[in-house]
C-alpha positions as a printed Julia matrix, in Angstrom:
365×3 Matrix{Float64}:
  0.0    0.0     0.0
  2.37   2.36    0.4
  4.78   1.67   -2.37
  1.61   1.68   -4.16
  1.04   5.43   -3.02
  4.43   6.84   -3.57
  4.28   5.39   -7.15
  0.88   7.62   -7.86
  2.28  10.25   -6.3
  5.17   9.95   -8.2
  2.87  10.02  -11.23
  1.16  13.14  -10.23
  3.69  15.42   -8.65
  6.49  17.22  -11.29
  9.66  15.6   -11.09
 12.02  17.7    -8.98
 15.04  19.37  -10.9
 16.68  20.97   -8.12
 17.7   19.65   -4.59
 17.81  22.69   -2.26
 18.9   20.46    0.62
 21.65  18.64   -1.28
 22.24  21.85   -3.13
 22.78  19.75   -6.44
 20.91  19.19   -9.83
 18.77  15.99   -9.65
 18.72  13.37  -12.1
 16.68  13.34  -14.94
 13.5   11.04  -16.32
 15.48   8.94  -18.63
 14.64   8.19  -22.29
 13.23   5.12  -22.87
 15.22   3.75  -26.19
 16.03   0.47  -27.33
 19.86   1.29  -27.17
 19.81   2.08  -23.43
 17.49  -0.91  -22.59
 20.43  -3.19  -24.3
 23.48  -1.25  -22.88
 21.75  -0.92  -19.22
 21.92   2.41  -19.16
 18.29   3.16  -18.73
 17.85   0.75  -15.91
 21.01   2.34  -14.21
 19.94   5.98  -14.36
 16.06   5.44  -13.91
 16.79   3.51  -10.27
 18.77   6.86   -9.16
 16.1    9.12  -10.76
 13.82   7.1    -8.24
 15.66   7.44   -5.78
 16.21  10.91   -5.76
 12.79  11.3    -6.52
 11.33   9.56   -3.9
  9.31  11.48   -1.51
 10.52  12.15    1.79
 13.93  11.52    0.49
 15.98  13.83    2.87
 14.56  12.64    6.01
 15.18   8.85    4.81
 19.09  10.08    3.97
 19.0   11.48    7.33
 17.6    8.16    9.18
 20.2    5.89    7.5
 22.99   7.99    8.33
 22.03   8.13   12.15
 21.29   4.62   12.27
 24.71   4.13   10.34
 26.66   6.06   12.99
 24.35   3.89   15.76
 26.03   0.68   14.52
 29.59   1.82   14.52
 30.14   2.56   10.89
 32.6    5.15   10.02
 31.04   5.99    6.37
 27.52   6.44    4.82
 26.66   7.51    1.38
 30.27   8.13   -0.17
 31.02  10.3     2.99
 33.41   9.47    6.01
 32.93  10.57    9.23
 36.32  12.0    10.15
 38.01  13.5    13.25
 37.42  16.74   14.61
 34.32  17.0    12.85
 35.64  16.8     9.5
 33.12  15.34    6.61
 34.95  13.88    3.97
 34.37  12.43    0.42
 34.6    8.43   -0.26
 35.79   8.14   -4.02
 36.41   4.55   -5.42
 37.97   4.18   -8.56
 34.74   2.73  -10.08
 33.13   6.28   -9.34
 34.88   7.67  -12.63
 34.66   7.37  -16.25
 38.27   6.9   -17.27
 37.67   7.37  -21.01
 36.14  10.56  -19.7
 39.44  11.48  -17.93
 41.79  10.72  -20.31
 39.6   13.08  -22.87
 39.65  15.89  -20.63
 43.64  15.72  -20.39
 43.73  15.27  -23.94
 41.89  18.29  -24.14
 43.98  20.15  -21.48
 47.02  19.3   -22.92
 46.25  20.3   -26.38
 45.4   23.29  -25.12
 48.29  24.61  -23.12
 50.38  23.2   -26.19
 48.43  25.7   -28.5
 48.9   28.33  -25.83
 52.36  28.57  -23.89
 51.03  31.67  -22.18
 48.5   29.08  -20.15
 49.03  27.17  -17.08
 47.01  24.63  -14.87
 46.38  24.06  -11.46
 44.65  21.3   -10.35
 43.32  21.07   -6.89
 43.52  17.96   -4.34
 40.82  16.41   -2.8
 40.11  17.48    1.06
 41.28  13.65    1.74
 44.4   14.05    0.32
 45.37  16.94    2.18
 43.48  16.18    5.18
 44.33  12.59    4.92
 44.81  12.71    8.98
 41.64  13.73    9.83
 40.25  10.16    7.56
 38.85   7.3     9.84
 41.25   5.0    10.99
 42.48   2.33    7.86
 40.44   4.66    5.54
 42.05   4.15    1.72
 44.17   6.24    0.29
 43.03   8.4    -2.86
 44.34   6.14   -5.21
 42.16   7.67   -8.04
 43.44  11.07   -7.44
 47.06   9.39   -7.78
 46.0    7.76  -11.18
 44.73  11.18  -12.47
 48.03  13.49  -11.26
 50.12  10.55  -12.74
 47.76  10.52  -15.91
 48.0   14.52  -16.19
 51.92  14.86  -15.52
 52.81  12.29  -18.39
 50.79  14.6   -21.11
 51.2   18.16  -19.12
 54.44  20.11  -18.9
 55.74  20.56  -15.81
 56.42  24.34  -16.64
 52.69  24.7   -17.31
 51.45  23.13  -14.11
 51.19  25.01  -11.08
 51.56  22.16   -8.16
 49.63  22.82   -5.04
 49.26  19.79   -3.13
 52.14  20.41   -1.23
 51.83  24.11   -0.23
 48.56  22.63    1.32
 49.74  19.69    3.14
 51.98  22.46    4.73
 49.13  23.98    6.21
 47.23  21.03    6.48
 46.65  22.5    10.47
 44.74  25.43    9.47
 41.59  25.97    8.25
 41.94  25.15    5.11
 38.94  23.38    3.82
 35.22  23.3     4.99
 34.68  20.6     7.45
 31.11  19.9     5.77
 31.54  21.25    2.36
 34.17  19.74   -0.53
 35.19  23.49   -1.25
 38.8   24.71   -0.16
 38.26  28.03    2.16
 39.49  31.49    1.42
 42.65  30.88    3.13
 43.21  27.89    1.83
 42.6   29.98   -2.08
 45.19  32.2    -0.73
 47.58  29.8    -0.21
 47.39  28.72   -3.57
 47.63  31.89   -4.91
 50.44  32.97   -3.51
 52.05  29.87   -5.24
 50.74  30.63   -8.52
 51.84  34.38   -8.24
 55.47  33.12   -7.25
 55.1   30.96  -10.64
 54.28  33.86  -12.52
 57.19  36.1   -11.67
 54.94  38.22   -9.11
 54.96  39.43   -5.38
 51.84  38.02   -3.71
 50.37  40.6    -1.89
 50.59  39.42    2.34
 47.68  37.75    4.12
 47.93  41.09    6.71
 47.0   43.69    3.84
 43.22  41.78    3.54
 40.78  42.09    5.71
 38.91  38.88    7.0
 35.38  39.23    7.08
 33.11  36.07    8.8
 29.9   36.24    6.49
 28.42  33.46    8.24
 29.44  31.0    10.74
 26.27  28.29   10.34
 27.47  27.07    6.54
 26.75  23.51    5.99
 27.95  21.91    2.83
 28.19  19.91   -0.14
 29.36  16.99    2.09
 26.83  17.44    4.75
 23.88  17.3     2.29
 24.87  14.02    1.55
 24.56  12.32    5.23
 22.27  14.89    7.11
 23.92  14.67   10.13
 27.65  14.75   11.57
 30.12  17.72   11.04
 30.24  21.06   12.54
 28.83  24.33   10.78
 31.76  25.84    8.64
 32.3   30.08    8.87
 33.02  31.47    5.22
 35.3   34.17    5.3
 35.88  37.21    2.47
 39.14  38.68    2.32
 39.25  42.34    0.92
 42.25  44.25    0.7
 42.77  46.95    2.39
 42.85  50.33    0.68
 42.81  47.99   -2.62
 41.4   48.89   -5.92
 38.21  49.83   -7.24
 36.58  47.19   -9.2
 33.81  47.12  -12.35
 32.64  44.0   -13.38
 30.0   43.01  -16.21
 28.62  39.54  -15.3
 27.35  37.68  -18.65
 27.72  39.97  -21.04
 25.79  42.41  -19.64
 23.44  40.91  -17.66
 24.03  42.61  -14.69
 27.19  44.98  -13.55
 28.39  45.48   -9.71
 31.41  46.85   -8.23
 31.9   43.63   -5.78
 32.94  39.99   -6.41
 30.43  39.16   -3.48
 26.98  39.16   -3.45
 25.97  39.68    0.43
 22.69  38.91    0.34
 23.35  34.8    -0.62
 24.95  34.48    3.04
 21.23  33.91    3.67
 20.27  31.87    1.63
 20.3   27.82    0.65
 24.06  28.25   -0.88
 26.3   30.5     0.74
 29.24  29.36   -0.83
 27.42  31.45   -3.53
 28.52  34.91   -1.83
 31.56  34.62   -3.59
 30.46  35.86   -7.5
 26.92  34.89   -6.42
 27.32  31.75   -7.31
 28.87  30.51  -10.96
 28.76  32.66  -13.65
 29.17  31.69  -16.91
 31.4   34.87  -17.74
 32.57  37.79  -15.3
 34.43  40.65  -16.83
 36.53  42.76  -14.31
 38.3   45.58  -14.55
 40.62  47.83  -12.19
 39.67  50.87  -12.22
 42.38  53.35  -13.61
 43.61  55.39  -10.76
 44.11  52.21   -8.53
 47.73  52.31   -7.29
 47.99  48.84   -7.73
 47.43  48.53  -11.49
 50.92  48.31  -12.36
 50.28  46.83  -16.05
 47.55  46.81  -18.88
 47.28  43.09  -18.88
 44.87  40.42  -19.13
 44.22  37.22  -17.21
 42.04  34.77  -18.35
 40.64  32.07  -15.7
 38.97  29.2   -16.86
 37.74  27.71  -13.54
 35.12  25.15  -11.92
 33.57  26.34   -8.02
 37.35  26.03   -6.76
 37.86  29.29   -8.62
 35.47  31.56   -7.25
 37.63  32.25   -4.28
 40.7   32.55   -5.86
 39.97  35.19   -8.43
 39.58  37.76   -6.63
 43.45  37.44   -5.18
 44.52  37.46   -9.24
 42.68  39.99  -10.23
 44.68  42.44   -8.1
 47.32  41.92  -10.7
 45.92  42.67  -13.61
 43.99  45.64  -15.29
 41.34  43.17  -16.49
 40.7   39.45  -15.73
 37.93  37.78  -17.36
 36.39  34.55  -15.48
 35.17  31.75  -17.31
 33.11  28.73  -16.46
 32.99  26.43  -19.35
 29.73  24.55  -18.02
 27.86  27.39  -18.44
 28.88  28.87  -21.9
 28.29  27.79  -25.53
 31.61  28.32  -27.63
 35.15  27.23  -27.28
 37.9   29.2   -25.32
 39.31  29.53  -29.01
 36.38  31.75  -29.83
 36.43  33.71  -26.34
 39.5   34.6   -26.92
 39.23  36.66  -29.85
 36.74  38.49  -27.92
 38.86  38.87  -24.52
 42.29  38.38  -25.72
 44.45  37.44  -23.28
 48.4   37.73  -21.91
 48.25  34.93  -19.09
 45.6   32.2   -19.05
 45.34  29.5   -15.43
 42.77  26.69  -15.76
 41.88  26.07  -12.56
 39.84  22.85  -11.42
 39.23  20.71   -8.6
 40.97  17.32   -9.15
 37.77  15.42   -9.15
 35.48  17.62  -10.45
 38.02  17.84  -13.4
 37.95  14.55  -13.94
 34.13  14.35  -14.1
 33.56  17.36  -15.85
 32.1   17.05  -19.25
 32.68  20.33  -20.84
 36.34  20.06  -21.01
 36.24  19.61  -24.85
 35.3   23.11  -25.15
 38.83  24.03  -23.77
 39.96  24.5   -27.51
């Protein structure tokens, strides 16, 4: 009877798109096609459109977890329960398409070949860098191993910007969200300061910013997943003091501010989303003229996932105009943006995994 009445009212309600709670897109109704019956790709993706269909969905997550953590068990859902209230991210190598991977570094490689003004930083996993705060005999990240491996034998070592290690040295701070999969502000500054060293430039010191709390009762990407465990994160904004003036045109003229943070999402389901308001598929900033700190007429490109939101506000104090890209959310190649926004210095900036996931790559030429 009551499978029986979640199936009708499966039938009747619209599917859900959106997952506030999980703050994620939902999958999709599947099409029904003889190819995906034979290949078993229908049944695959029509049990997790089910399932993340299902009504009361979030309070089941949020039962299994508890009862989970009841019996002893150190992970639930792909996420481990990890010391000093650290939530971190299972990954198997199973999780990922490896066809998929090896496209995207095709892709990235190809690229940075075609332009030796480019670089790319890829950043680790939380449980690589936080690999102490991991359950007791938890794995090691032997997928994000594969992929470094996989990217160093087709990337030039000139062209990559290595970060891992700069965080491990600061692996005590706060460097990543103990319920989210994001890196924090200070851990973005951190990695800027080792890009700017790559580039030939003085990063500016962590004293000449200051660190504004936004909220302090942030909980995550990772927390969404389990419903329980962790302890609220505190996203901070780091502004310089007596910095420049900023005007930025957000998709093309869409919208224009003179902020890379929009305030008001600190309230809402995402806060992550202060920084930019979220992802943008295209941000256009410039330095305003009479800042001191415009030293040279020249122009960054970023081509970034989430990681990057953070981060480009530290770059863009060195540069008259930086233009931020996100390729998941725009239509042509970087070829064809870039005879719009030419550019002297181009990063690529991408979370390790999301990287390797990411299905967009291709338009990286």
């Amino acid at each position: 009877m009551l499978l029986s009445g979640c199936g009708l009212y499966m039938r009747i309600m619209p599917d859900r798109t959106y997952s506030a709670e999980e703050r994620r897109m939902l999958e999709k109704r599947p099409k029904l096609t003889k190819k995906t019956i034979m290949n078993g790709k229908f049944q695959l993706k029509y049990e997790t459109f089910l399932s993340e269909q299902f009504p009361g969905r979030t309070r089941l997550v949020t039962l299994r977890t508890q009862l989970s953590r009841m019996l002893g068990e150190r992970e639930s859902n792909g996420v481990y329960f990890g010391r000093d209230d650290y939530l971190l991210e299972r990954y198997r190598m199973q999780d990922f398409d490896w066809k998929q991977v090896r496209k995207n570094i095709r892709c990235t490689a190809s690229f940075l070949k075609a332009n030796p003004n480019a670089k790319v930083m890829f950043v680790p996993v939380k449980s690589s860098v936080l690999s102490e705060k991991l359950p007791l005999f938890a794995p090691n990240n032997e997928e994000e191993e594969r992929f470094f491996k996989m990217a160093a034998e087709k990337i030039p070592d000139k062209q990559q910007i290595l970060v891992d290690d700069v965080l491990k040295t600061h692996d005590a701070e706060y460097i990543y969200y103990r319920t989210d999969h994001h890196w924090t502000t200070l851990g973005a500054y951190y990695a800027y300061e080792a890009w700017a060293k790559s580039m030939g430039l003085t990063p500016i010191p962590k004293e000449q910013f200051q660190i504004t709390p936004v909220t302090d009762d942030f909980l995550g990407t990772t927390y969404a997943k389990v419903r329980t465990g962790g302890r609220a994160d505190t996203i901070s904004l780091y502004e310089r003091m007596d910095g420049p003036a900023y005007e930025m045109d957000y998709n093309m003229g869409e919208f224009q501010s003179d902020s890379f943070y929009d305030l008001s999402k600190s309230e809402g389901d995402d806060p992550y989303s202060v920084f930019f308001g979220g992802n943008q598929a295209l941000v256009d900033i410039r330095t305003k003229k009479s800042a001191e700190s415009t030293k040279n007429e020249r122009t960054l490109l970023i081509v970034k996932d989430s990681f990057g939101n953070c981060f480009a506000p530290f770059a863009a104090e060195h540069y008259a105009r930086t233009i931020v890209v996100d390729l998941r959310h725009v239509n042509i190649p970087v070829s064809k943006l870039l005879r719009v926004y030419p550019a002297d210095d181009i990063l690529i900036l991408y979370n390790s995994v999301q990287f390797m996931e990411d299905r967009d790559i291709h338009k990286l030429k």
